[in-house]
Every structure is written in C-alpha cells, then in structure tokens.
CSV table of C-alpha atoms and ligand atoms in Angstrom, one decimal:
chain,number,residue,atom,x,y,z
A,11,MET,CA,-50.1,7.2,30.9
A,12,ASN,CA,-52.4,5.8,28.2
A,13,HIS,CA,-52.6,4.9,24.5
A,14,PHE,CA,-55.3,7.3,23.4
A,15,GLU,CA,-53.6,9.9,21.3
A,16,TYR,CA,-54.2,12.2,18.3
A,17,ARG,CA,-52.7,11.0,15.1
A,18,GLY,CA,-53.2,12.8,11.9
A,19,GLY,CA,-55.9,14.9,13.5
A,20,VAL,CA,-58.0,12.0,14.9
A,21,LEU,CA,-58.0,10.5,18.4
A,22,HIS,CA,-56.8,6.9,18.2
A,23,ALA,CA,-56.9,4.0,20.5
A,24,GLU,CA,-53.4,2.6,19.9
A,25,GLU,CA,-53.4,2.3,16.1
A,26,VAL,CA,-57.1,2.5,15.5
A,27,PRO,CA,-58.9,5.7,14.7
A,28,LEU,CA,-61.9,6.1,17.0
A,29,ASP,CA,-64.2,7.6,14.3
A,30,LYS,CA,-63.8,4.4,12.4
A,31,ILE,CA,-65.0,2.3,15.3
A,32,ALA,CA,-67.9,4.8,15.8
A,33,ASP,CA,-68.9,4.4,12.2
A,34,GLU,CA,-69.0,0.6,12.5
A,35,VAL,CA,-70.3,0.1,16.1
A,36,GLY,CA,-72.4,3.2,16.5
A,37,THR,CA,-72.3,5.4,19.6
A,38,PRO,CA,-72.0,5.5,22.6
A,39,PHE,CA,-69.4,2.8,23.1
A,40,TYR,CA,-66.6,2.0,25.6
A,41,CYS,CA,-63.1,1.4,24.2
A,42,TYR,CA,-60.3,-0.2,26.1
A,43,SER,CA,-56.6,-0.4,25.2
A,44,THR,CA,-54.7,-3.6,25.6
A,45,ALA,CA,-51.4,-1.7,25.7
A,46,THR,CA,-52.5,0.5,28.5
A,47,LEU,CA,-53.9,-2.4,30.6
A,48,THR,CA,-50.7,-4.3,30.0
A,49,ARG,CA,-48.5,-1.3,30.9
A,50,HIS,CA,-50.3,-0.6,34.1
A,51,TYR,CA,-50.2,-4.2,35.2
A,52,ARG,CA,-46.5,-4.4,34.5
A,53,VAL,CA,-45.6,-1.1,36.1
A,54,PHE,CA,-47.5,-2.2,39.2
A,55,ALA,CA,-46.0,-5.7,39.3
A,56,ALA,CA,-42.5,-4.3,38.9
A,57,ALA,CA,-43.0,-2.2,42.1
A,58,LEU,CA,-43.8,-5.3,44.2
A,59,PRO,CA,-41.9,-8.4,45.2
A,60,LYS,CA,-42.0,-11.3,42.7
A,61,THR,CA,-44.0,-13.5,45.1
A,62,ALA,CA,-46.9,-10.9,45.4
A,63,LEU,CA,-50.3,-11.9,44.0
A,64,ILE,CA,-51.9,-9.0,42.1
A,65,ALA,CA,-55.6,-9.8,42.2
A,66,PHE,CA,-57.3,-7.5,39.8
A,67,SER,CA,-60.5,-6.1,41.3
A,68,VAL,CA,-63.2,-7.5,39.0
A,69,LYS,CA,-65.7,-4.9,40.2
A,70,ALA,CA,-63.7,-2.2,38.4
A,71,ASN,CA,-64.0,-3.8,35.0
A,72,GLY,CA,-65.5,-7.3,34.6
A,73,ASN,CA,-65.4,-7.7,30.8
A,74,LEU,CA,-64.2,-11.2,30.0
A,75,ALA,CA,-61.7,-9.9,27.4
A,76,VAL,CA,-60.2,-7.5,29.9
A,77,LEU,CA,-60.0,-10.2,32.6
A,78,LYS,CA,-58.4,-12.6,30.1
A,79,THR,CA,-55.9,-9.9,29.0
A,80,LEU,CA,-54.8,-9.4,32.6
A,81,GLY,CA,-55.0,-13.1,33.5
A,82,ASN,CA,-52.6,-13.9,30.7
A,83,LEU,CA,-50.1,-11.4,32.2
A,84,GLY,CA,-50.3,-13.3,35.5
A,85,ALA,CA,-53.0,-11.4,37.3
A,86,GLY,CA,-55.3,-13.0,39.7
A,87,ALA,CA,-58.8,-11.7,40.6
A,88,ASP,CA,-60.4,-10.1,43.6
A,89,VAL,CA,-64.1,-11.0,43.4
A,90,VAL,CA,-67.1,-9.8,45.5
A,91,SER,CA,-69.8,-12.1,44.3
A,92,ALA,CA,-70.4,-15.6,42.9
A,93,GLY,CA,-71.0,-13.9,39.6
A,94,GLU,CA,-67.7,-12.2,39.5
A,95,LEU,CA,-66.1,-15.5,40.6
A,96,LYS,CA,-67.6,-17.3,37.7
A,97,LYS,CA,-66.5,-14.6,35.3
A,98,ALA,CA,-62.9,-14.7,36.5
A,99,LEU,CA,-62.9,-18.5,36.1
A,100,ALA,CA,-64.5,-18.2,32.7
A,101,ALA,CA,-61.7,-15.8,31.7
A,102,GLY,CA,-59.2,-18.5,32.6
A,103,ILE,CA,-57.9,-17.1,35.8
A,104,PRO,CA,-56.9,-20.1,38.0
A,105,ALA,CA,-58.9,-20.5,41.2
A,106,GLN,CA,-55.6,-20.4,43.1
A,107,ARG,CA,-55.2,-16.8,42.1
A,108,ILE,CA,-58.7,-15.7,43.2
A,109,VAL,CA,-59.6,-14.0,46.5
A,110,PHE,CA,-63.2,-13.4,47.6
A,111,SER,CA,-63.9,-10.1,49.3
A,112,GLY,CA,-67.2,-8.5,50.3
A,113,VAL,CA,-69.3,-7.8,53.3
A,114,GLY,CA,-72.3,-10.0,52.4
A,115,LYS,CA,-71.2,-13.3,51.0
A,116,THR,CA,-74.1,-15.8,51.2
A,117,LYS,CA,-73.6,-19.5,52.1
A,118,GLU,CA,-74.4,-20.4,48.5
A,119,GLU,CA,-71.6,-18.2,47.3
A,120,MET,CA,-69.2,-19.7,49.9
A,121,ARG,CA,-70.1,-23.2,48.7
A,122,ILE,CA,-69.4,-22.2,45.0
A,123,ALA,CA,-66.1,-20.6,46.0
A,124,LEU,CA,-65.0,-23.6,48.1
A,125,ASP,CA,-66.0,-26.0,45.3
A,126,ALA,CA,-63.9,-24.0,42.9
A,127,GLY,CA,-60.9,-24.1,45.3
A,128,ILE,CA,-60.2,-20.4,45.6
A,129,TYR,CA,-57.0,-19.0,47.2
A,130,GLN,CA,-58.6,-17.2,50.1
A,131,PHE,CA,-61.7,-15.6,51.7
A,132,ASN,CA,-61.4,-12.1,53.0
A,133,VAL,CA,-63.8,-12.3,55.8
A,134,GLU,CA,-65.4,-9.2,57.2
A,135,GLY,CA,-67.0,-10.2,60.5
A,136,GLU,CA,-67.7,-12.8,63.1
A,137,PRO,CA,-71.1,-14.0,61.8
A,138,GLU,CA,-69.5,-14.5,58.4
A,139,LEU,CA,-66.7,-16.6,60.0
A,140,ASP,CA,-69.4,-18.8,61.6
A,141,ALA,CA,-71.3,-19.2,58.3
A,142,LEU,CA,-68.1,-20.0,56.4
A,143,SER,CA,-66.9,-22.5,58.9
A,144,GLU,CA,-70.3,-24.3,58.8
A,145,VAL,CA,-70.3,-24.5,55.0
A,146,ALA,CA,-66.6,-25.6,54.8
A,147,ALA,CA,-67.1,-28.2,57.5
A,148,SER,CA,-70.1,-29.6,55.7
A,149,LEU,CA,-67.8,-30.1,52.7
A,150,ASN,CA,-65.1,-31.6,54.8
A,151,ALA,CA,-62.9,-28.6,53.9
A,152,LYS,CA,-61.1,-25.8,55.6
A,153,ALA,CA,-61.5,-22.4,54.2
A,154,PRO,CA,-58.3,-20.3,53.9
A,155,VAL,CA,-59.2,-17.0,55.6
A,156,THR,CA,-57.8,-13.6,56.1
A,157,LEU,CA,-59.8,-11.3,58.3
A,158,ARG,CA,-60.4,-7.8,56.9
A,159,VAL,CA,-59.7,-5.4,59.7
A,160,ASN,CA,-60.7,-1.8,59.8
A,161,PRO,CA,-57.6,0.2,60.7
A,162,ASP,CA,-59.7,3.4,61.4
A,163,VAL,CA,-57.6,5.4,59.0
A,164,ASP,CA,-59.2,8.2,57.0
A,165,ALA,CA,-58.3,7.7,53.4
A,166,LYS,CA,-59.3,11.3,52.6
A,167,THR,CA,-61.3,10.4,49.5
A,168,HIS,CA,-64.9,10.8,48.5
A,169,ALA,CA,-67.3,9.7,51.3
A,170,LYS,CA,-69.0,7.1,49.0
A,171,ILE,CA,-65.7,5.3,48.5
A,172,ASN,CA,-64.1,5.8,51.9
A,173,THR,CA,-64.1,2.4,53.7
A,174,GLY,CA,-61.4,2.5,56.3
A,175,THR,CA,-62.9,4.7,59.0
A,176,ALA,CA,-64.5,3.2,62.1
A,177,GLU,CA,-68.1,3.7,61.1
A,178,THR,CA,-68.3,2.1,57.7
A,179,LYS,CA,-69.9,-1.3,57.1
A,180,PHE,CA,-66.6,-2.8,56.0
A,181,GLY,CA,-64.2,-5.0,58.0
A,182,ILE,CA,-63.8,-5.9,61.6
A,183,PRO,CA,-63.4,-2.9,63.9
A,184,TRP,CA,-59.8,-2.6,65.2
A,185,SER,CA,-61.0,-3.1,68.8
A,186,ARG,CA,-62.5,-6.5,67.9
A,187,ALA,CA,-59.7,-7.8,65.8
A,188,HIS,CA,-58.0,-10.0,68.4
A,189,ALA,CA,-61.3,-11.4,69.5
A,190,ALA,CA,-62.3,-12.2,65.9
A,191,TYR,CA,-59.0,-14.0,65.3
A,192,ALA,CA,-59.3,-16.0,68.5
A,193,HIS,CA,-62.9,-17.0,67.5
A,194,GLY,CA,-61.8,-18.0,64.0
A,195,ALA,CA,-58.9,-20.1,65.2
A,196,LYS,CA,-61.4,-22.3,67.2
A,197,LEU,CA,-63.7,-22.9,64.2
A,198,PRO,CA,-63.4,-26.3,62.5
A,199,GLY,CA,-63.9,-25.1,59.0
A,200,ILE,CA,-61.5,-22.1,59.1
A,201,GLU,CA,-57.8,-21.9,58.5
A,202,ILE,CA,-56.5,-18.5,59.4
A,203,VAL,CA,-53.8,-17.5,56.9
A,204,GLY,CA,-53.5,-13.8,57.1
A,205,VAL,CA,-54.7,-10.2,57.6
A,206,ASP,CA,-56.6,-8.1,55.0
A,207,VAL,CA,-57.2,-4.4,54.8
A,208,HIS,CA,-58.7,-2.1,52.2
A,209,ILE,CA,-59.2,1.5,53.2
A,210,GLY,CA,-61.0,3.0,50.2
A,211,SER,CA,-60.6,4.0,46.5
A,212,GLN,CA,-59.2,6.9,44.5
A,213,ILE,CA,-56.8,7.6,47.3
A,214,THR,CA,-54.4,10.3,46.2
A,215,GLU,CA,-52.0,10.5,49.1
A,216,LEU,CA,-49.6,7.9,50.4
A,217,ALA,CA,-49.9,8.8,54.1
A,218,PRO,CA,-53.2,7.0,54.8
A,219,PHE,CA,-51.8,3.8,53.2
A,220,LYS,CA,-48.6,4.1,55.2
A,221,ALA,CA,-50.7,4.5,58.4
A,222,ALA,CA,-52.9,1.5,57.6
A,223,PHE,CA,-50.1,-0.8,56.5
A,224,GLU,CA,-48.1,0.1,59.7
A,225,ARG,CA,-51.1,-0.8,61.8
A,226,VAL,CA,-51.5,-4.1,60.0
A,227,ALA,CA,-47.8,-4.9,60.4
A,228,GLY,CA,-48.1,-4.3,64.1
A,229,LEU,CA,-51.2,-6.5,64.3
A,230,ILE,CA,-49.5,-9.3,62.4
A,231,ALA,CA,-46.7,-9.3,65.0
A,232,GLU,CA,-49.2,-9.4,67.9
A,233,LEU,CA,-51.3,-12.1,66.3
A,234,ARG,CA,-48.2,-14.3,65.8
A,235,SER,CA,-47.2,-13.8,69.4
A,236,LYS,CA,-50.6,-15.3,70.2
A,237,GLY,CA,-49.9,-18.3,68.1
A,238,HIS,CA,-51.7,-17.4,64.9
A,239,ARG,CA,-50.0,-18.5,61.7
A,240,ILE,CA,-50.0,-15.4,59.5
A,241,SER,CA,-48.4,-16.0,56.1
A,242,ARG,CA,-50.2,-13.5,54.0
A,243,ALA,CA,-51.0,-9.8,54.1
A,244,ASP,CA,-53.7,-8.6,51.7
A,245,LEU,CA,-53.3,-4.8,51.4
A,246,GLY,CA,-56.3,-4.2,49.2
A,247,GLY,CA,-56.5,-1.7,46.3
A,248,GLY,CA,-57.3,2.0,46.3
A,249,LEU,CA,-54.4,3.9,44.7
A,250,GLY,CA,-55.9,6.8,42.8
A,251,VAL,CA,-55.4,7.7,39.2
A,252,PRO,CA,-55.2,11.1,37.4
A,253,TYR,CA,-58.7,12.0,36.2
A,254,ARG,CA,-57.6,15.6,35.4
A,255,LEU,CA,-54.6,16.0,33.2
A,256,ASP,CA,-54.1,19.6,34.5
A,257,ASN,CA,-53.8,18.5,38.1
A,258,ALA,CA,-50.8,17.2,40.0
A,259,PRO,CA,-50.8,13.4,39.4
A,260,PRO,CA,-51.4,11.1,42.4
A,261,PRO,CA,-48.4,9.1,43.6
A,262,ASP,CA,-47.2,6.6,41.1
A,263,PRO,CA,-47.2,2.8,41.6
A,264,ALA,CA,-43.5,2.7,42.3
A,265,ALA,CA,-43.9,5.2,45.2
A,266,TYR,CA,-46.8,3.1,46.5
A,267,GLY,CA,-44.7,0.0,46.1
A,268,SER,CA,-42.0,1.4,48.3
A,269,VAL,CA,-44.5,2.4,51.0
A,270,ILE,CA,-45.7,-1.3,50.9
A,271,ALA,CA,-42.2,-2.6,51.0
A,272,ALA,CA,-41.1,-0.4,53.9
A,273,ALA,CA,-44.1,-1.3,56.0
A,274,THR,CA,-43.9,-5.1,55.4
A,275,LYS,CA,-40.2,-5.8,54.8
A,276,HIS,CA,-39.6,-7.6,58.2
A,277,LEU,CA,-42.8,-9.5,58.1
A,278,ASP,CA,-42.0,-12.5,55.9
A,279,VAL,CA,-45.5,-12.7,54.4
A,280,GLN,CA,-46.8,-13.1,50.9
A,281,LEU,CA,-48.3,-9.8,49.7
A,282,ILE,CA,-51.6,-9.7,48.0
A,283,LEU,CA,-52.8,-6.5,46.3
A,284,GLU,CA,-56.3,-5.8,44.8
A,285,PRO,CA,-55.9,-2.9,42.4
A,286,GLY,CA,-58.8,-2.1,40.2
A,287,ARG,CA,-58.9,1.6,39.1
A,288,LEU,CA,-55.1,1.8,38.9
A,289,ILE,CA,-55.1,-0.9,36.2
A,290,ALA,CA,-58.2,-0.1,34.3
A,291,ALA,CA,-59.3,3.5,34.6
A,292,ASN,CA,-57.0,5.2,32.1
A,293,ALA,CA,-57.2,2.2,29.9
A,294,GLY,CA,-60.7,3.0,28.8
A,295,ILE,CA,-62.8,5.8,27.4
A,296,LEU,CA,-66.5,6.3,26.6
A,297,VAL,CA,-67.0,7.6,23.0
A,298,SER,CA,-70.2,9.5,22.5
A,299,ARG,CA,-71.8,11.7,19.8
A,300,VAL,CA,-73.3,15.1,20.3
A,301,ILE,CA,-77.0,15.0,19.6
A,302,TYR,CA,-77.7,18.7,20.1
A,303,VAL,CA,-75.9,21.9,20.9
A,304,LYS,CA,-78.7,23.5,22.8
A,305,PRO,CA,-78.7,27.2,24.0
A,306,GLY,CA,-80.1,27.8,27.4
A,307,GLU,CA,-80.9,31.0,29.3
A,308,SER,CA,-77.3,31.6,30.4
A,309,LYS,CA,-75.6,28.4,29.4
A,310,VAL,CA,-75.0,26.2,26.4
A,311,PHE,CA,-75.7,22.5,26.7
A,312,LEU,CA,-73.9,19.8,24.8
A,313,VAL,CA,-76.4,16.9,24.8
A,314,LEU,CA,-74.6,13.6,24.2
A,315,ASP,CA,-76.0,10.3,23.3
A,316,ALA,CA,-74.2,8.7,26.3
A,317,GLY,CA,-76.0,9.1,29.7
A,318,MET,CA,-75.6,8.5,33.4
A,319,ASN,CA,-76.9,5.0,32.7
A,320,ASP,CA,-73.7,4.4,30.8
A,321,LEU,CA,-71.3,6.2,33.1
A,322,ILE,CA,-72.7,7.1,36.6
A,323,ARG,CA,-69.5,8.3,38.2
A,324,PRO,CA,-70.1,12.1,37.7
A,325,ALA,CA,-73.7,11.7,39.2
A,326,MET,CA,-72.7,9.3,42.0
A,327,TYR,CA,-69.3,10.6,43.1
A,328,ASP,CA,-69.2,14.1,41.6
A,329,ALA,CA,-66.3,12.7,39.5
A,330,HIS,CA,-64.4,14.8,37.0
A,331,HIS,CA,-63.7,13.2,33.6
A,332,ASP,CA,-61.7,15.0,30.9
A,333,ILE,CA,-63.6,15.3,27.6
A,334,LEU,CA,-61.8,15.4,24.3
A,335,PRO,CA,-63.2,15.9,20.8
A,336,ILE,CA,-62.3,12.9,18.6
A,337,ARG,CA,-61.4,15.3,15.8
A,338,GLU,CA,-58.3,17.2,17.0
A,339,PRO,CA,-59.1,20.9,17.4
A,340,GLN,CA,-56.9,23.5,15.8
A,341,PRO,CA,-54.7,25.3,18.4
A,342,ASN,CA,-56.6,28.6,17.8
A,343,ALA,CA,-60.1,27.0,17.5
A,344,PRO,CA,-62.8,29.1,19.1
A,345,ARG,CA,-63.9,27.8,22.6
A,346,GLN,CA,-67.1,27.7,24.5
A,347,ARG,CA,-68.3,26.8,28.0
A,348,TYR,CA,-70.7,23.9,28.0
A,349,ASP,CA,-72.7,21.9,30.5
A,350,VAL,CA,-72.1,18.4,29.0
A,351,VAL,CA,-75.2,16.3,29.6
A,352,GLY,CA,-76.8,13.1,28.6
A,353,PRO,CA,-80.3,12.3,27.4
A,354,VAL,CA,-81.6,10.7,30.6
A,355,CYS,CA,-84.5,12.4,32.3
A,356,GLU,CA,-82.6,13.4,35.5
A,357,THR,CA,-80.9,16.6,36.3
A,358,ALA,CA,-78.0,14.5,37.7
A,359,ASP,CA,-77.3,13.2,34.2
A,360,LEU,CA,-74.5,15.7,33.7
A,361,PHE,CA,-70.9,14.8,32.8
A,362,ALA,CA,-69.4,18.2,33.2
A,363,ARG,CA,-70.5,21.7,34.3
A,364,ASP,CA,-69.2,24.9,32.8
A,365,ARG,CA,-66.6,22.9,30.9
A,366,ASP,CA,-64.3,25.0,28.6
A,367,LEU,CA,-64.1,23.0,25.3
A,368,PRO,CA,-63.4,23.7,21.6
A,369,GLU,CA,-66.6,24.8,20.0
A,370,ALA,CA,-68.7,21.7,19.1
A,371,ARG,CA,-71.4,21.0,16.5
A,372,GLY,CA,-74.2,18.4,16.4
A,373,SER,CA,-72.9,15.0,15.4
A,374,ASP,CA,-69.3,15.7,16.6
A,375,LEU,CA,-67.7,12.7,18.4
A,376,MET,CA,-66.5,13.2,22.0
A,377,ALA,CA,-64.3,11.0,24.2
A,378,ILE,CA,-65.0,10.9,27.9
A,379,MET,CA,-61.6,9.9,29.3
A,380,THR,CA,-60.6,7.7,32.2
A,381,ALA,CA,-63.7,5.6,32.0
A,382,GLY,CA,-62.2,2.1,32.1
A,383,ALA,CA,-62.9,1.5,35.7
A,384,TYR,CA,-66.3,1.7,37.4
A,385,GLY,CA,-67.8,2.6,34.0
A,386,SER,CA,-69.4,-0.1,32.1
A,387,VAL,CA,-69.7,-2.4,35.2
A,388,MET,CA,-72.0,0.2,36.8
A,389,ALA,CA,-74.1,0.7,33.7
A,390,SER,CA,-77.9,0.2,33.8
A,391,ALA,CA,-80.7,0.2,31.3
A,392,TYR,CA,-82.4,3.2,33.0
A,393,ASN,CA,-84.8,5.0,30.6
A,394,ALA,CA,-84.8,1.7,28.6
A,395,ARG,CA,-81.5,2.6,27.2
A,396,PRO,CA,-79.3,-0.4,26.3
A,397,PRO,CA,-75.9,0.1,28.0
A,398,ALA,CA,-73.0,1.1,25.7
A,399,PRO,CA,-71.2,-1.8,24.1
A,400,GLU,CA,-67.5,-2.4,24.7
A,401,VAL,CA,-64.6,-2.6,22.3
A,402,LEU,CA,-61.1,-3.8,23.0
A,403,VAL,CA,-58.2,-2.6,20.8
A,404,HIS,CA,-54.9,-4.4,20.4
A,405,GLY,CA,-52.5,-2.6,18.1
A,406,GLN,CA,-54.2,-2.3,14.7
A,407,GLN,CA,-56.8,-4.9,15.7
A,408,TRP,CA,-60.1,-4.3,17.5
A,409,CYS,CA,-63.0,-6.4,18.5
A,410,VAL,CA,-66.5,-5.7,20.0
A,411,VAL,CA,-66.1,-7.6,23.3
A,412,ARG,CA,-69.6,-6.9,24.4
A,413,PRO,CA,-72.2,-5.9,21.7
A,414,ARG,CA,-74.9,-3.4,22.1
A,415,MET,CA,-78.0,-5.1,23.6
A,416,THR,CA,-81.0,-5.0,21.2
A,417,LEU,CA,-84.1,-3.2,22.4
A,418,GLU,CA,-86.0,-6.5,22.2
A,419,ALA,CA,-83.4,-8.2,24.5
A,420,LEU,CA,-83.8,-5.2,26.9
A,421,PHE,CA,-87.3,-6.3,27.9
A,422,ALA,CA,-87.3,-9.9,26.8
A,423,LEU,CA,-87.1,-11.0,30.4
A,424,ASP,CA,-90.2,-9.0,31.5
A,425,ARG,CA,-93.2,-11.3,32.0
A,426,VAL,CA,-96.9,-10.3,31.7
A,427,PRO,CA,-99.0,-12.2,34.3
A,428,GLY,CA,-101.9,-14.3,33.2
A,429,TRP,CA,-104.5,-11.9,34.6
A,430,LEU,CA,-103.4,-9.2,32.1
A,431,GLU,CA,-103.6,-11.5,29.1
A,432,HIS,CA,-106.9,-12.1,27.3
B,504,PLP,C1,-63.2,-1.9,45.3
B,504,PLP,C2,-62.2,-2.7,46.0
B,504,PLP,C3,-60.9,-2.9,45.5
B,504,PLP,C4,-60.4,-2.1,44.3
B,504,PLP,O1,-60.3,-0.7,44.6
B,504,PLP,P1,-59.6,0.3,43.5
B,504,PLP,O2,-59.7,1.6,44.1
B,504,PLP,O3,-60.3,0.1,42.3
B,504,PLP,O4,-58.2,-0.2,43.4
B,504,PLP,C5,-60.1,-3.7,46.1
B,504,PLP,N1,-60.5,-4.4,47.2
B,504,PLP,C6,-61.7,-4.3,47.7
B,504,PLP,C7,-62.1,-5.2,48.9
B,504,PLP,C8,-62.6,-3.5,47.1
B,504,PLP,O5,-63.9,-3.4,47.6
C-alpha cells in the first residue's frame, strides 16, 4: 500500500505530480510520502499492544524529516551509532524512546548514550557488557540492558541480511546466553531489563519469527527462574515488504502482530519492535531521467541518471525494484525489454535486467519503486556523483528535505598536503 499513483496520466506522490518536482529539483531525487509513512506506522501499531514501543530503525531511513514525521506519531528510534542517536534526538524523539543496537558500540558512543539517558542498550556480547559496565560505573549510572541472543533460526532471506543463524557476527550464541546473563547480573554498571532478538531483514515468512519468538519466550521463563528481572522483550525488526507487485505479498503486519501476541501473551513484558523497511520502503521512490536509450548487440540499455551510488540494493542484494514511467503509458503502448542501468563505471550498476517496460525515450522520467528504506541512507559519492536529494510530500505540499550537494561541497573536505603546494 502506498500513495504513488497515476492521476490524469502522471504519477503523483499524494497530490503532487512527480514531473513537477523533477522540473524544480532536477533528477535523480528521492521522494517520500508522509501519508504512506503514517499509514504504515499506524497499521503496525494497531497490530501490537498499546504498551509496545515501536522504535523505528534509523538505519533504514535517517532523514530528519522522516524521523520527525514518525516521532510525532509516537515512534521511538532504534539506533546503531552515536550519529544515528544524535539524529534521532535532533528530530525530537525523546531519549526514553531510543534503543541502541549494534555489534560494535565504542565506549565513547556508550558515554554519549548514557548522558542522553536512552531507554536501553541492546548488548551483543560479553566484552561489550564489560565495557558498558565500566563506562556506566564511571558515570555513577546503571545502563538498562537487554542481551541480544542469537536463536539460531534461519530467516530464509538473502545471505547479506540474514542475522539469526549461529555463525553470524550478531548476538550472543544461544549456548552462551545463560552465562552472559549471569555475567551481566554481577556487573556494577549493568541493569538487566530484558531479552532482545533480531533475526534478519526482508523476511517474507512468519515461521522463522514464530520459531525465534518461542525460543525467546522459553528463555525468558528460564532466566526468571534464575532470578533475573526480565520486564522487556525486544523482538527486533525484519518483516519483509512487497518489492514486486506481481508476486504474492509477504505477511501483513496484523498477521505478524498475532504471531508476536501468541508467542508472548503469558509473559507480562513490555514489547519493543524495531521495524525499518516495513515502515519506510514503500513510502519512498527514486525518480530518475533516462539519459540514453542505447542499443547493444542483443540488448537495449536504458541509461538512467541515477546510479548504484544512489541506490545500491540491486548491486548489493540482487534486489528487485519495480520501475514505472512517470508518464502513464497507454494500455496498448509498444513494449521493449531493457537492461536498466546507471552511469557509474561498474558492471554492477544495474537496476534491472531484461525488464519488460513500455517503450522509453531519452529524457523520459522513471520511478524506481520501494526505495524508501536502505536507499538514500546507503548512498555514496562514488564516481564523484553527489547523492540524490530527498523530497518529502504531504498532501499538496512538498519540501526538499535534503538538497543536492554541490560539486564544490563534494570535495571541499579534501586537503592537499603542504608538500604538494608550491
Ligand atoms: C536493521 C535492523 C532492524 C530493522 O530491520 P528491518 O528489516 O528494516 O525492519 C532492526 N533491528 C536491528 C538490530 C537491525 O540491525
């Protein structure tokens, strides 16, 4: 479900025609819909108990305007660095709705988070427990901690985003969970408050979640019997979204909510969820212009002005993104198979292979759909290409919420050492 639809022959974001934004902002650009962000947040919240904390995963989309939109709805934030923490705070998300995940928190980051007074640390290993205790004790504080356990469940998703099997770097191995809790309980700067799990991303079946949550529920009962006070269960993020409109959709948030409810109903814990993709993916698109329609030996290439530096998901995760022309094609328009590529000097700079599309011409505008999560946040300036700017639409209003970087700004931080100057 999203708010990008054809109206009067032109793809709109809510009530704004995308060709109008393209004329004013230039291409490529990301465009986000407030209505879609809001709807996804509300549908997800409705599937959960009222006391649940929905901590939006900032790594999926860290634009301040997006964070503020969600924060105003009541969302918290799941952050994985001091930078994301500062962004969430800058967007007005209260520290008491912020949880800090990640496998490599530094002591400096811990200090910043303790000073801010965040809600909890999701700790991923014993050495991190020791470091956090040391930092907290030096501040005369106790850090509220859940331990991220690795339930050894295969989330059946792409290998690069599968995090819940035994041999990933994430979480505490299941066999060490009890020892880690016993260790944490003895540390002066640690207050154990719960259990945390996150098994991966773009998960399109409920069975792996069910298996993981049931294991967590069992662990909570065991930990309590050993005297640990467990008042929170952080169940991570990871529910998949439909990237292809022609495929069976992944389970909806309500079905996911009932799996959560069934696994946790007797536990008397506050639930914390960390959705990213689910909220933001279909709330954003990347709009790009065709530079050339280039005939090859046996293929035709659509060369876009957006590249893998703007959206790396196809190159990195073999991800599929639907591609729609901004100008609505006639139903009987001639069609053509294209390799849709970017201008970056890498063969991997390819958005779609052998994609059947309405025949395109140079300077046509195209929308790469479902680009609101893990899109702009992963952008780089490779090939000295300033990453695409970001636009947020709200009804008839729209605003550039991150402008295009100038070429001068792109290398303004480079420094030439003295020995090269004369
Ligand atoms: C990436 C991540 C999330 C968000 O995952 P989505 O698939 O975008 O919902 C949540 N929690 C942790 C710890 C993560 O690393």
